[in-house]
PDB file of C-alpha atoms in Angstrom:
ATOM      1  CA  THR X   1     -15.395  10.969  16.917  1.00 90.00           C
ATOM      2  CA  PRO X   2     -16.646  11.338  13.315  1.00 96.00           C
ATOM      3  CA  TYR X   3     -13.234  12.117  11.793  1.00 96.00           C
ATOM      4  CA  LEU X   4      -9.713  10.929  12.430  1.00 94.00           C
ATOM      5  CA  VAL X   5      -6.335  12.417  11.425  1.00 92.00           C
ATOM      6  CA  PHE X   6      -4.654   9.166  10.469  1.00 90.00           C
ATOM      7  CA  ASN X   7      -1.267  10.209   9.119  1.00 85.00           C
ATOM      8  CA  GLY X   8       0.651  12.816   7.141  1.00 81.00           C
ATOM      9  CA  LEU X   9       1.155  12.942   3.407  1.00 73.00           C
ATOM     10  CA  ASN X  10       4.827  12.441   2.583  1.00 66.00           C
ATOM     11  CA  GLU X  11       7.003  10.256   0.377  1.00 52.00           C
ATOM     12  CA  GLN X  12       9.523   9.504   3.130  1.00 53.00           C
ATOM     13  CA  LEU X  13       6.935   7.755   5.300  1.00 47.00           C
ATOM     14  CA  TYR X  14       7.808   9.589   8.511  1.00 52.00           C
ATOM     15  CA  ASP X  15       5.309   7.563  10.489  1.00 63.00           C
ATOM     16  CA  GLY X  16       7.675   5.311  12.395  1.00 58.00           C
ATOM     17  CA  VAL X  17      10.914   4.963  14.303  1.00 59.00           C
ATOM     18  CA  ASP X  18      13.684   2.452  13.543  1.00 64.00           C
ATOM     19  CA  GLN X  19      11.903   1.415  10.328  1.00 66.00           C
ATOM     20  CA  VAL X  20       8.879   0.191  12.293  1.00 75.00           C
ATOM     21  CA  SER X  21       5.661   1.842  11.124  1.00 81.00           C
ATOM     22  CA  ASN X  22       3.322   3.357  13.685  1.00 83.00           C
ATOM     23  CA  THR X  23       0.518   1.086  12.497  1.00 87.00           C
ATOM     24  CA  LEU X  24       2.615  -1.924  13.512  1.00 87.00           C
ATOM     25  CA  ARG X  25       3.955  -0.371  16.710  1.00 87.00           C
ATOM     26  CA  HIS X  26       0.393   0.505  17.775  1.00 89.00           C
ATOM     27  CA  TYR X  27      -1.370  -2.302  15.940  1.00 91.00           C
ATOM     28  CA  ARG X  28      -4.377  -2.535  18.270  1.00 92.00           C
ATOM     29  CA  MET X  29      -5.230   1.105  17.643  1.00 93.00           C
ATOM     30  CA  ALA X  30      -4.641   0.706  13.881  1.00 93.00           C
ATOM     31  CA  GLU X  31      -6.870  -2.360  13.684  1.00 95.00           C
ATOM     32  CA  TYR X  32      -9.670  -0.527  15.499  1.00 94.00           C
ATOM     33  CA  PHE X  33      -9.401   2.351  13.023  1.00 95.00           C
ATOM     34  CA  TYR X  34      -9.393  -0.038  10.035  1.00 95.00           C
ATOM     35  CA  VAL X  35     -12.650  -1.631  11.210  1.00 93.00           C
ATOM     36  CA  HIS X  36     -14.529   1.551  12.199  1.00 95.00           C
ATOM     37  CA  TYR X  37     -13.117   4.190   9.815  1.00 96.00           C
ATOM     38  CA  LYS X  38     -12.294   4.506   6.134  1.00 95.00           C
ATOM     39  CA  PRO X  39      -9.868   6.752   4.208  1.00 95.00           C
ATOM     40  CA  TYR X  40     -11.498  10.004   3.206  1.00 97.00           C
ATOM     41  CA  VAL X  41      -9.643  13.161   2.108  1.00 96.00           C
ATOM     42  CA  ILE X  42      -6.303  15.003   2.292  1.00 93.00           C
ATOM     43  CA  LEU X  43      -6.365  18.402   4.010  1.00 90.00           C
ATOM     44  CA  ASP X  44      -3.233  20.571   4.358  1.00 87.00           C
ATOM     45  CA  GLY X  45      -0.969  17.546   3.994  1.00 85.00           C
ATOM     46  CA  LEU X  46      -2.890  15.425   6.515  1.00 89.00           C
ATOM     47  CA  CYS X  47      -4.865  12.276   5.667  1.00 92.00           C
ATOM     48  CA  LEU X  48      -8.323  12.486   7.214  1.00 94.00           C
ATOM     49  CA  TRP X  49     -10.452   9.366   7.728  1.00 96.00           C
ATOM     50  CA  ARG X  50     -14.203   9.333   8.432  1.00 97.00           C
ATOM     51  CA  ARG X  51     -16.197   6.965  10.597  1.00 97.00           C
ATOM     52  CA  ASN X  52     -18.195   4.359   8.693  1.00 95.00           C
ATOM     53  CA  ASN X  53     -21.545   5.910   9.630  1.00 96.00           C
ATOM     54  CA  VAL X  54     -20.536   9.462   8.638  1.00 96.00           C
ATOM     55  CA  PRO X  55     -21.875  10.535   5.200  1.00 95.00           C
ATOM     56  CA  ASP X  56     -19.446  11.212   2.366  1.00 95.00           C
ATOM     57  CA  HIS X  57     -19.726  14.913   1.560  1.00 93.00           C
ATOM     58  CA  ASN X  58     -16.924  14.961  -0.997  1.00 95.00           C
ATOM     59  CA  THR X  59     -17.542  15.207  -4.730  1.00 92.00           C
ATOM     60  CA  VAL X  60     -15.120  13.938  -7.373  1.00 93.00           C
ATOM     61  CA  ASP X  61     -15.751  14.549 -11.077  1.00 94.00           C
ATOM     62  CA  THR X  62     -13.577  13.553 -14.021  1.00 93.00           C
ATOM     63  CA  VAL X  63     -13.125  16.625 -16.235  1.00 90.00           C
ATOM     64  CA  TYR X  64     -10.505  15.238 -18.640  1.00 89.00           C
ATOM     65  CA  ARG X  65      -9.197  11.821 -19.620  1.00 89.00           C
ATOM     66  CA  PHE X  66      -6.543  10.701 -22.069  1.00 87.00           C
ATOM     67  CA  LYS X  67      -6.027   7.099 -23.102  1.00 85.00           C
ATOM     68  CA  LYS X  68      -3.109   5.901 -25.166  1.00 79.00           C
ATOM     69  CA  TRP X  69      -3.906   4.884 -28.719  1.00 70.00           C
ATOM     70  CA  PRO X  70      -3.487   1.181 -29.434  1.00 64.00           C
ATOM     71  CA  LYS X  71      -0.106   0.247 -30.810  1.00 57.00           C
ATOM     72  CA  PRO X  72       1.515   0.720 -33.264  1.00 43.00           C
ATOM     73  CA  LEU X  73       0.255   4.319 -33.399  1.00 45.00           C
ATOM     74  CA  ILE X  74       2.674   6.910 -32.045  1.00 52.00           C
ATOM     75  CA  ASN X  75       2.259   8.024 -28.446  1.00 59.00           C
ATOM     76  CA  PRO X  76       2.463  11.826 -28.036  1.00 67.00           C
ATOM     77  CA  SER X  77       5.568  13.255 -26.297  1.00 73.00           C
ATOM     78  CA  LYS X  78       3.373  15.774 -24.512  1.00 75.00           C
ATOM     79  CA  ILE X  79      -0.232  15.473 -23.400  1.00 77.00           C
ATOM     80  CA  ILE X  80      -1.915  18.865 -23.189  1.00 75.00           C
ATOM     81  CA  SER X  81      -5.471  19.707 -22.229  1.00 81.00           C
ATOM     82  CA  LYS X  82      -7.397  22.891 -21.526  1.00 80.00           C
ATOM     83  CA  SER X  83      -9.719  22.776 -18.541  1.00 82.00           C
ATOM     84  CA  SER X  84     -12.095  25.190 -16.886  1.00 85.00           C
ATOM     85  CA  TYR X  85     -11.143  26.430 -13.439  1.00 86.00           C
ATOM     86  CA  ASP X  86     -13.352  26.761 -10.372  1.00 87.00           C
ATOM     87  CA  SER X  87     -11.623  28.506  -7.464  1.00 85.00           C
ATOM     88  CA  THR X  88     -13.857  26.690  -4.974  1.00 87.00           C
ATOM     89  CA  LYS X  89     -12.637  23.252  -6.101  1.00 90.00           C
ATOM     90  CA  LYS X  90      -9.456  21.155  -5.815  1.00 90.00           C
ATOM     91  CA  TYR X  91      -7.720  19.403  -8.715  1.00 91.00           C
ATOM     92  CA  LEU X  92      -5.990  16.036  -8.785  1.00 92.00           C
ATOM     93  CA  VAL X  93      -4.200  14.295 -11.676  1.00 92.00           C
ATOM     94  CA  LYS X  94      -3.696  10.544 -11.907  1.00 93.00           C
ATOM     95  CA  ILE X  95      -1.198   9.219 -14.447  1.00 91.00           C
ATOM     96  CA  THR X  96      -0.999   5.525 -15.264  1.00 91.00           C
ATOM     97  CA  PHE X  97       2.207   4.195 -16.841  1.00 89.00           C
ATOM     98  CA  GLU X  98       3.113   0.993 -18.621  1.00 87.00           C
ATOM     99  CA  ARG X  99       6.047   0.796 -16.210  1.00 85.00           C
ATOM    100  CA  ARG X 100       7.662   3.264 -13.833  1.00 85.00           C
ATOM    101  CA  PRO X 101       9.420   6.046 -15.778  1.00 84.00           C
ATOM    102  CA  GLN X 102      12.782   7.557 -14.928  1.00 83.00           C
ATOM    103  CA  HIS X 103      11.276  11.043 -14.990  1.00 79.00           C
ATOM    104  CA  THR X 104       7.735  12.321 -14.722  1.00 78.00           C
ATOM    105  CA  GLN X 105       6.435  15.857 -14.546  1.00 78.00           C
ATOM    106  CA  VAL X 106       3.167  17.762 -14.684  1.00 84.00           C
ATOM    107  CA  LYS X 107       2.937  21.448 -15.575  1.00 83.00           C
ATOM    108  CA  VAL X 108       0.044  23.861 -15.292  1.00 82.00           C
ATOM    109  CA  PHE X 109       0.018  26.931 -17.543  1.00 79.00           C
ATOM    110  CA  SER X 110      -2.119  30.023 -17.136  1.00 75.00           C
ATOM    111  CA  PRO X 111      -1.694  33.656 -18.173  1.00 69.00           C
ATOM    112  CA  GLU X 112      -0.432  34.500 -14.684  1.00 66.00           C
ATOM    113  CA  ARG X 113       1.854  31.619 -13.709  1.00 69.00           C
ATOM    114  CA  THR X 114       3.409  28.265 -14.470  1.00 74.00           C
ATOM    115  CA  PHE X 115       3.275  25.499 -11.874  1.00 73.00           C
ATOM    116  CA  THR X 116       5.372  22.319 -11.917  1.00 74.00           C
ATOM    117  CA  GLY X 117       4.242  19.519  -9.661  1.00 70.00           C
ATOM    118  CA  SER X 118       5.952  16.418  -8.298  1.00 71.00           C
ATOM    119  CA  GLY X 119       3.991  13.241  -7.957  1.00 84.00           C
ATOM    120  CA  HIS X 120       3.196  10.622  -5.350  1.00 87.00           C
ATOM    121  CA  PHE X 121       3.686   7.099  -6.686  1.00 88.00           C
ATOM    122  CA  VAL X 122       1.359   4.529  -5.145  1.00 87.00           C
ATOM    123  CA  ASN X 123       2.939   1.706  -7.151  1.00 84.00           C
ATOM    124  CA  ASP X 124       5.198   1.315 -10.191  1.00 82.00           C
ATOM    125  CA  THR X 125       2.449   2.222 -12.643  1.00 87.00           C
ATOM    126  CA  ALA X 126       0.292   4.888 -10.962  1.00 90.00           C
ATOM    127  CA  CYS X 127       1.203   8.373  -9.781  1.00 91.00           C
ATOM    128  CA  TYR X 128      -0.929  11.205  -8.343  1.00 93.00           C
ATOM    129  CA  PHE X 129      -0.292  14.945  -8.631  1.00 91.00           C
ATOM    130  CA  ILE X 130      -2.074  17.474  -6.418  1.00 90.00           C
ATOM    131  CA  LEU X 131      -2.443  20.718  -8.367  1.00 87.00           C
ATOM    132  CA  LYS X 132      -1.989  23.747  -6.127  1.00 80.00           C
ATOM    133  CA  LEU X 133      -3.917  26.382  -8.050  1.00 80.00           C
ATOM    134  CA  SER X 134      -4.685  28.891  -5.307  1.00 72.00           C
ATOM    135  CA  GLY X 135      -4.350  32.427  -6.588  1.00 70.00           C
ATOM    136  CA  LEU X 136      -4.930  31.401 -10.184  1.00 75.00           C
ATOM    137  CA  LYS X 137      -6.859  34.055 -12.078  1.00 74.00           C
ATOM    138  CA  GLY X 138      -9.177  33.497 -14.991  1.00 75.00           C
ATOM    139  CA  ASN X 139     -11.524  30.621 -15.659  1.00 80.00           C
ATOM    140  CA  SER X 140      -9.238  28.085 -17.362  1.00 82.00           C
ATOM    141  CA  PHE X 141      -5.767  26.555 -17.357  1.00 84.00           C
ATOM    142  CA  HIS X 142      -3.659  24.236 -19.501  1.00 84.00           C
ATOM    143  CA  LEU X 143      -2.379  20.935 -18.153  1.00 84.00           C
ATOM    144  CA  GLN X 144       0.757  19.417 -19.703  1.00 84.00           C
ATOM    145  CA  CYS X 145       2.119  15.928 -18.931  1.00 85.00           C
ATOM    146  CA  ASP X 146       5.585  15.224 -20.307  1.00 81.00           C
ATOM    147  CA  ASN X 147       5.745  11.835 -22.000  1.00 79.00           C
ATOM    148  CA  GLN X 148       9.208  11.738 -23.528  1.00 78.00           C
ATOM    149  CA  GLU X 149       9.641   8.078 -22.601  1.00 80.00           C
ATOM    150  CA  GLY X 150       6.289   7.166 -24.167  1.00 78.00           C
ATOM    151  CA  LEU X 151       5.175   5.211 -21.099  1.00 84.00           C
ATOM    152  CA  ILE X 152       1.957   7.043 -20.244  1.00 87.00           C
ATOM    153  CA  SER X 153      -1.118   4.931 -20.900  1.00 88.00           C
ATOM    154  CA  GLU X 154      -3.740   7.105 -19.209  1.00 89.00           C
ATOM    155  CA  VAL X 155      -4.161  10.584 -17.713  1.00 90.00           C
ATOM    156  CA  THR X 156      -7.167  11.553 -15.602  1.00 92.00           C
ATOM    157  CA  LEU X 157      -7.861  15.072 -14.294  1.00 92.00           C
ATOM    158  CA  MET X 158     -10.311  15.195 -11.396  1.00 94.00           C
ATOM    159  CA  GLU X 159     -12.168  18.172  -9.959  1.00 93.00           C
ATOM    160  CA  CYS X 160     -13.233  17.711  -6.365  1.00 94.00           C
ATOM    161  CA  LYS X 161     -14.399  19.481  -3.255  1.00 94.00           C
ATOM    162  CA  TYR X 162     -11.545  17.877  -1.294  1.00 94.00           C
ATOM    163  CA  ILE X 163      -8.591  15.822  -2.493  1.00 94.00           C
ATOM    164  CA  PRO X 164      -9.506  12.144  -1.930  1.00 95.00           C
ATOM    165  CA  ASP X 165      -7.026  10.109   0.098  1.00 94.00           C
ATOM    166  CA  PHE X 166      -5.153   8.134  -2.561  1.00 92.00           C
ATOM    167  CA  THR X 167      -2.267   7.140  -0.251  1.00 88.00           C
ATOM    168  CA  VAL X 168      -4.006   3.962   0.908  1.00 87.00           C
ATOM    169  CA  GLN X 169      -3.618   2.552  -2.597  1.00 86.00           C
ATOM    170  CA  LYS X 170       0.090   2.225  -1.953  1.00 83.00           C
ATOM    171  CA  TYR X 171       1.396  -1.298  -1.442  1.00 80.00           C
ATOM    172  CA  GLN X 172       3.803  -1.170   1.465  1.00 83.00           C
ATOM    173  CA  TYR X 173       7.136  -2.832   2.052  1.00 86.00           C
ATOM    174  CA  TYR X 174       8.402  -3.306   5.598  1.00 88.00           C
ATOM    175  CA  SER X 175      11.670  -4.649   6.961  1.00 90.00           C
ATOM    176  CA  ILE X 176      11.194  -5.495  10.621  1.00 91.00           C
ATOM    177  CA  ARG X 177      14.308  -7.630  11.120  1.00 92.00           C
ATOM    178  CA  ARG X 178      14.046  -9.877  14.187  1.00 95.00           C
ATOM    179  CA  LEU X 179      10.690  -8.711  15.534  1.00 94.00           C
ATOM    180  CA  PRO X 180       8.695 -11.717  14.187  1.00 97.00           C
ATOM    181  CA  TYR X 181      11.105 -14.087  15.978  1.00 98.00           C
ATOM    182  CA  ILE X 182      10.735 -12.136  19.233  1.00 97.00           C
ATOM    183  CA  TRP X 183       6.947 -12.087  18.944  1.00 96.00           C
ATOM    184  CA  GLY X 184       6.787 -15.751  17.991  1.00 96.00           C
ATOM    185  CA  THR X 185       9.029 -16.771  20.889  1.00 96.00           C
ATOM    186  CA  TYR X 186       8.007 -14.477  23.732  1.00 96.00           C
ATOM    187  CA  ASP X 187       4.446 -13.248  23.091  1.00 94.00           C
ATOM    188  CA  LYS X 188       2.436 -14.899  25.867  1.00 93.00           C
ATOM    189  CA  LEU X 189      -0.906 -14.303  24.130  1.00 93.00           C
ATOM    190  CA  LEU X 190       0.085 -15.942  20.838  1.00 94.00           C
ATOM    191  CA  PRO X 191      -0.479 -19.564  22.020  1.00 94.00           C
ATOM    192  CA  GLU X 192      -3.999 -18.549  23.076  1.00 95.00           C
ATOM    193  CA  GLU X 193      -4.981 -17.195  19.655  1.00 95.00           C
ATOM    194  CA  LYS X 194      -7.508 -19.298  17.778  1.00 96.00           C
ATOM    195  CA  THR X 195      -6.249 -20.876  14.545  1.00 97.00           C
ATOM    196  CA  LEU X 196      -8.406 -19.762  11.606  1.00 97.00           C
ATOM    197  CA  PHE X 197      -6.314 -21.341   8.859  1.00 97.00           C
ATOM    198  CA  ASP X 198      -3.685 -24.077   8.822  1.00 96.00           C
ATOM    199  CA  GLY X 199      -1.669 -24.397   5.623  1.00 94.00           C
ATOM    200  CA  ALA X 200       0.027 -27.675   6.493  1.00 89.00           C
ATOM    201  CA  SER X 201      -1.580 -29.473   3.536  1.00 90.00           C
ATOM    202  CA  GLN X 202       0.016 -26.962   1.130  1.00 90.00           C
ATOM    203  CA  ILE X 203       3.564 -27.644   2.350  1.00 89.00           C
ATOM    204  CA  THR X 204       5.572 -30.474   0.762  1.00 84.00           C
ATOM    205  CA  GLU X 205       8.900 -32.044   1.663  1.00 81.00           C
ATOM    206  CA  LYS X 206      10.443 -31.266  -1.715  1.00 82.00           C
ATOM    207  CA  ASP X 207       9.906 -27.512  -1.419  1.00 83.00           C
ATOM    208  CA  ALA X 208      12.129 -25.527   0.928  1.00 84.00           C
ATOM    209  CA  LEU X 209       9.542 -22.738   0.797  1.00 86.00           C
ATOM    210  CA  PRO X 210       5.887 -23.178  -0.188  1.00 83.00           C
ATOM    211  CA  PRO X 211       5.486 -21.594  -3.660  1.00 78.00           C
ATOM    212  CA  ILE X 212       2.062 -20.195  -2.748  1.00 88.00           C
ATOM    213  CA  VAL X 213      -0.272 -20.373   0.237  1.00 93.00           C
ATOM    214  CA  ASN X 214      -3.988 -20.104  -0.513  1.00 95.00           C
ATOM    215  CA  PHE X 215      -6.290 -19.118   2.340  1.00 96.00           C
ATOM    216  CA  PRO X 216      -9.986 -18.119   2.571  1.00 96.00           C
ATOM    217  CA  GLU X 217     -11.013 -14.548   1.796  1.00 93.00           C
ATOM    218  CA  THR X 218     -13.579 -14.631   4.583  1.00 93.00           C
ATOM    219  CA  LEU X 219     -11.317 -14.904   7.618  1.00 94.00           C
ATOM    220  CA  ASP X 220     -12.559 -13.327  10.837  1.00 95.00           C
ATOM    221  CA  LYS X 221     -10.661 -10.019  11.057  1.00 94.00           C
ATOM    222  CA  SER X 222     -12.657  -8.447  13.884  1.00 91.00           C
ATOM    223  CA  SER X 223      -9.788  -8.561  16.385  1.00 92.00           C
ATOM    224  CA  GLY X 224      -6.816  -8.678  14.032  1.00 95.00           C
ATOM    225  CA  ASN X 225      -4.801 -11.556  12.616  1.00 97.00           C
ATOM    226  CA  THR X 226      -1.330 -13.021  12.993  1.00 97.00           C
ATOM    227  CA  PHE X 227       0.501 -14.915  10.272  1.00 97.00           C
ATOM    228  CA  VAL X 228       2.604 -17.594  11.985  1.00 97.00           C
ATOM    229  CA  ILE X 229       5.453 -19.208  10.052  1.00 97.00           C
ATOM    230  CA  TYR X 230       7.509 -22.157  11.314  1.00 96.00           C
ATOM    231  CA  CYS X 231      10.934 -22.137   9.688  1.00 96.00           C
ATOM    232  CA  SER X 232      14.406 -23.611  10.255  1.00 96.00           C
ATOM    233  CA  ASN X 233      17.729 -22.259   8.993  1.00 96.00           C
ATOM    234  CA  THR X 234      20.542 -24.818   8.873  1.00 96.00           C
ATOM    235  CA  THR X 235      23.171 -22.322   7.731  1.00 95.00           C
ATOM    236  CA  LYS X 236      25.428 -20.434  10.127  1.00 94.00           C
ATOM    237  CA  ASN X 237      24.151 -17.058   9.025  1.00 95.00           C
ATOM    238  CA  VAL X 238      20.988 -15.078   9.616  1.00 96.00           C
ATOM    239  CA  GLN X 239      18.854 -15.211   6.484  1.00 96.00           C
ATOM    240  CA  ARG X 240      15.977 -13.020   5.367  1.00 96.00           C
ATOM    241  CA  LEU X 241      12.527 -14.128   4.324  1.00 96.00           C
ATOM    242  CA  ASN X 242       9.629 -12.149   2.908  1.00 96.00           C
ATOM    243  CA  LEU X 243       5.920 -12.630   3.453  1.00 96.00           C
ATOM    244  CA  SER X 244       3.798 -11.116   0.685  1.00 94.00           C
ATOM    245  CA  PHE X 245      -0.004 -11.230   0.614  1.00 94.00           C
ATOM    246  CA  GLY X 246      -2.631 -10.028  -1.816  1.00 92.00           C
ATOM    247  CA  PRO X 247      -5.788 -10.843  -3.813  1.00 91.00           C
ATOM    248  CA  ARG X 248      -6.143 -13.570  -6.403  1.00 87.00           C
ATOM    249  CA  THR X 249      -5.668 -11.250  -9.368  1.00 81.00           C
ATOM    250  CA  GLY X 250      -2.920  -8.725  -9.905  1.00 71.00           C
ATOM    251  CA  HIS X 251       0.755  -8.723  -9.020  1.00 68.00           C
ATOM    252  CA  LEU X 252       1.037  -5.982  -6.384  1.00 67.00           C
ATOM    253  CA  TYR X 253       1.507  -7.273  -2.870  1.00 84.00           C
ATOM    254  CA  THR X 254       2.145  -5.915   0.604  1.00 90.00           C
ATOM    255  CA  THR X 255       5.473  -7.364   1.732  1.00 93.00           C
ATOM    256  CA  THR X 256       7.213  -7.746   5.084  1.00 94.00           C
ATOM    257  CA  GLU X 257      10.861  -8.810   5.272  1.00 96.00           C
ATOM    258  CA  PHE X 258      12.151 -10.457   8.451  1.00 96.00           C
ATOM    259  CA  GLU X 259      15.206 -12.310   9.747  1.00 97.00           C
ATOM    260  CA  VAL X 260      15.429 -16.077  10.258  1.00 97.00           C
ATOM    261  CA  ILE X 261      18.003 -17.072  12.861  1.00 97.00           C
ATOM    262  CA  PRO X 262      20.314 -20.118  12.452  1.00 97.00           C
ATOM    263  CA  SER X 263      18.541 -23.132  13.954  1.00 96.00           C
ATOM    264  CA  ASP X 264      18.256 -26.799  12.959  1.00 94.00           C
ATOM    265  CA  ARG X 265      14.839 -26.898  14.603  1.00 96.00           C
ATOM    266  CA  PRO X 266      11.900 -24.879  13.247  1.00 96.00           C
ATOM    267  CA  GLN X 267      11.390 -21.598  15.072  1.00 97.00           C
ATOM    268  CA  LYS X 268       8.131 -19.680  15.290  1.00 97.00           C
ATOM    269  CA  TYR X 269       7.874 -16.315  13.518  1.00 98.00           C
ATOM    270  CA  ALA X 270       4.765 -14.180  14.124  1.00 97.00           C
ATOM    271  CA  LEU X 271       3.729 -11.313  11.819  1.00 97.00           C
ATOM    272  CA  ARG X 272       0.732  -9.149  12.694  1.00 96.00           C
ATOM    273  CA  VAL X 273      -0.524  -8.776   9.117  1.00 95.00           C
ATOM    274  CA  SER X 274      -3.656  -6.919  10.228  1.00 95.00           C
ATOM    275  CA  SER X 275      -1.504  -3.903  11.149  1.00 94.00           C
ATOM    276  CA  ASN X 276      -1.665  -3.059   7.440  1.00 93.00           C
ATOM    277  CA  TYR X 277      -4.807  -1.514   5.934  1.00 92.00           C
ATOM    278  CA  LYS X 278      -4.478  -3.668   2.800  1.00 93.00           C
ATOM    279  CA  TRP X 279      -5.320  -6.694   4.927  1.00 95.00           C
ATOM    280  CA  TYR X 280      -8.807  -5.202   5.353  1.00 94.00           C
ATOM    281  CA  SER X 281      -9.334  -3.322   2.108  1.00 92.00           C
ATOM    282  CA  GLU X 282      -8.392  -6.090  -0.358  1.00 91.00           C
ATOM    283  CA  LYS X 283      -9.894  -9.518  -1.004  1.00 92.00           C
ATOM    284  CA  ASN X 284      -6.718 -11.233   0.135  1.00 94.00           C
ATOM    285  CA  CYS X 285      -6.578 -14.961  -0.407  1.00 95.00           C
ATOM    286  CA  ARG X 286      -2.976 -15.904  -1.137  1.00 94.00           C
ATOM    287  CA  ALA X 287       0.504 -15.374   0.230  1.00 94.00           C
ATOM    288  CA  PHE X 288       4.054 -15.952  -0.913  1.00 93.00           C
ATOM    289  CA  ILE X 289       7.047 -16.763   1.288  1.00 94.00           C
ATOM    290  CA  TRP X 290      10.322 -16.087  -0.467  1.00 93.00           C
ATOM    291  CA  ALA X 291      14.008 -15.525   0.266  1.00 94.00           C
ATOM    292  CA  SER X 292      15.280 -11.962  -0.113  1.00 93.00           C
ATOM    293  CA  ASN X 293      18.335 -13.053  -2.107  1.00 90.00           C
ATOM    294  CA  GLY X 294      16.383 -15.553  -4.191  1.00 88.00           C
ATOM    295  CA  ASP X 295      18.320 -18.503  -2.698  1.00 89.00           C
ATOM    296  CA  PRO X 296      16.422 -20.594  -0.099  1.00 91.00           C
ATOM    297  CA  THR X 297      19.425 -22.841   0.668  1.00 92.00           C
ATOM    298  CA  GLY X 298      19.284 -23.939   4.291  1.00 94.00           C
ATOM    299  CA  LEU X 299      15.755 -22.646   4.807  1.00 95.00           C
ATOM    300  CA  LYS X 300      12.792 -24.915   5.351  1.00 95.00           C
ATOM    301  CA  VAL X 301       9.218 -23.819   6.125  1.00 95.00           C
ATOM    302  CA  THR X 302       7.382 -26.591   7.967  1.00 94.00           C
ATOM    303  CA  GLY X 303       4.181 -24.817   8.964  1.00 94.00           C
ATOM    304  CA  VAL X 304       1.982 -21.811   8.207  1.00 96.00           C
ATOM    305  CA  LYS X 305      -1.006 -20.633  10.228  1.00 97.00           C
ATOM    306  CA  ILE X 306      -3.272 -17.604  10.441  1.00 98.00           C
ATOM    307  CA  THR X 307      -4.700 -16.900  13.865  1.00 97.00           C
ATOM    308  CA  LYS X 308      -7.395 -14.618  15.288  1.00 96.00           C
ATOM    309  CA  GLY X 309      -5.769 -11.870  17.334  1.00 91.00           C
ATOM    310  CA  LYS X 310      -6.322 -11.369  21.012  1.00 84.00           C
TER     311      LYS X 310
END
């Protein structure tokens, strides 16, 4: 099929049950979609993807852009622009912040109405606002971005045929509790998966957790990948680890939190990292393994592998 309804647009992420996302629950389907489709547009609150060989018929033009003056010049408390209006087009605003503000708001003024929009944050510094201008009369409108906290560094107003799917820019956080232990212990196919990367040389005796794991960008992702972590926990309590992966530059990472059971011997924990679109869309080459509470006492990672999925 040329198009695919991938998910719904919402801030609550109603795409899973028991805090397990549908892309992880149905990872084989998700991985097939990641390889053969790409994010496309948002229609009536649904995120539509198109097959790789289907032409892109959308148009996106920047009609206004504000950039913050270099310090120490004063940043305006309100950013206002006047833009022409085409009833056959859609309008999207992207606001970039120095850090996430406590409050953010976009208003649209016209002779007939005032519209206040709420945004969709894709990370701590970028937020998108879909302007719902249906029924607007006239050929122009005023856009106002409140900047009382002085944190806005850039505002971009886009005019497009369809709203582009910006949701895939979001870096996800998952908490899947004991699932990696169950997969690592009982998945019968895991021992048959081919090892593409072995990080044993990056693990030292002095470090309870490896500070960073570097792996090749060019791993074979055609049938998915599993991140396998061998870890012991000599305390009497279940502890929580996080696996974060991302590209070489930047500080935004997709993160999965999981539970490590008490055990003097290393146990195997398997995380299907390819269930996340960022595994395919970014030039990932490094990972971090870190304790949720910042204290790795009792934890010891003795092995890290990336395998080719079955």
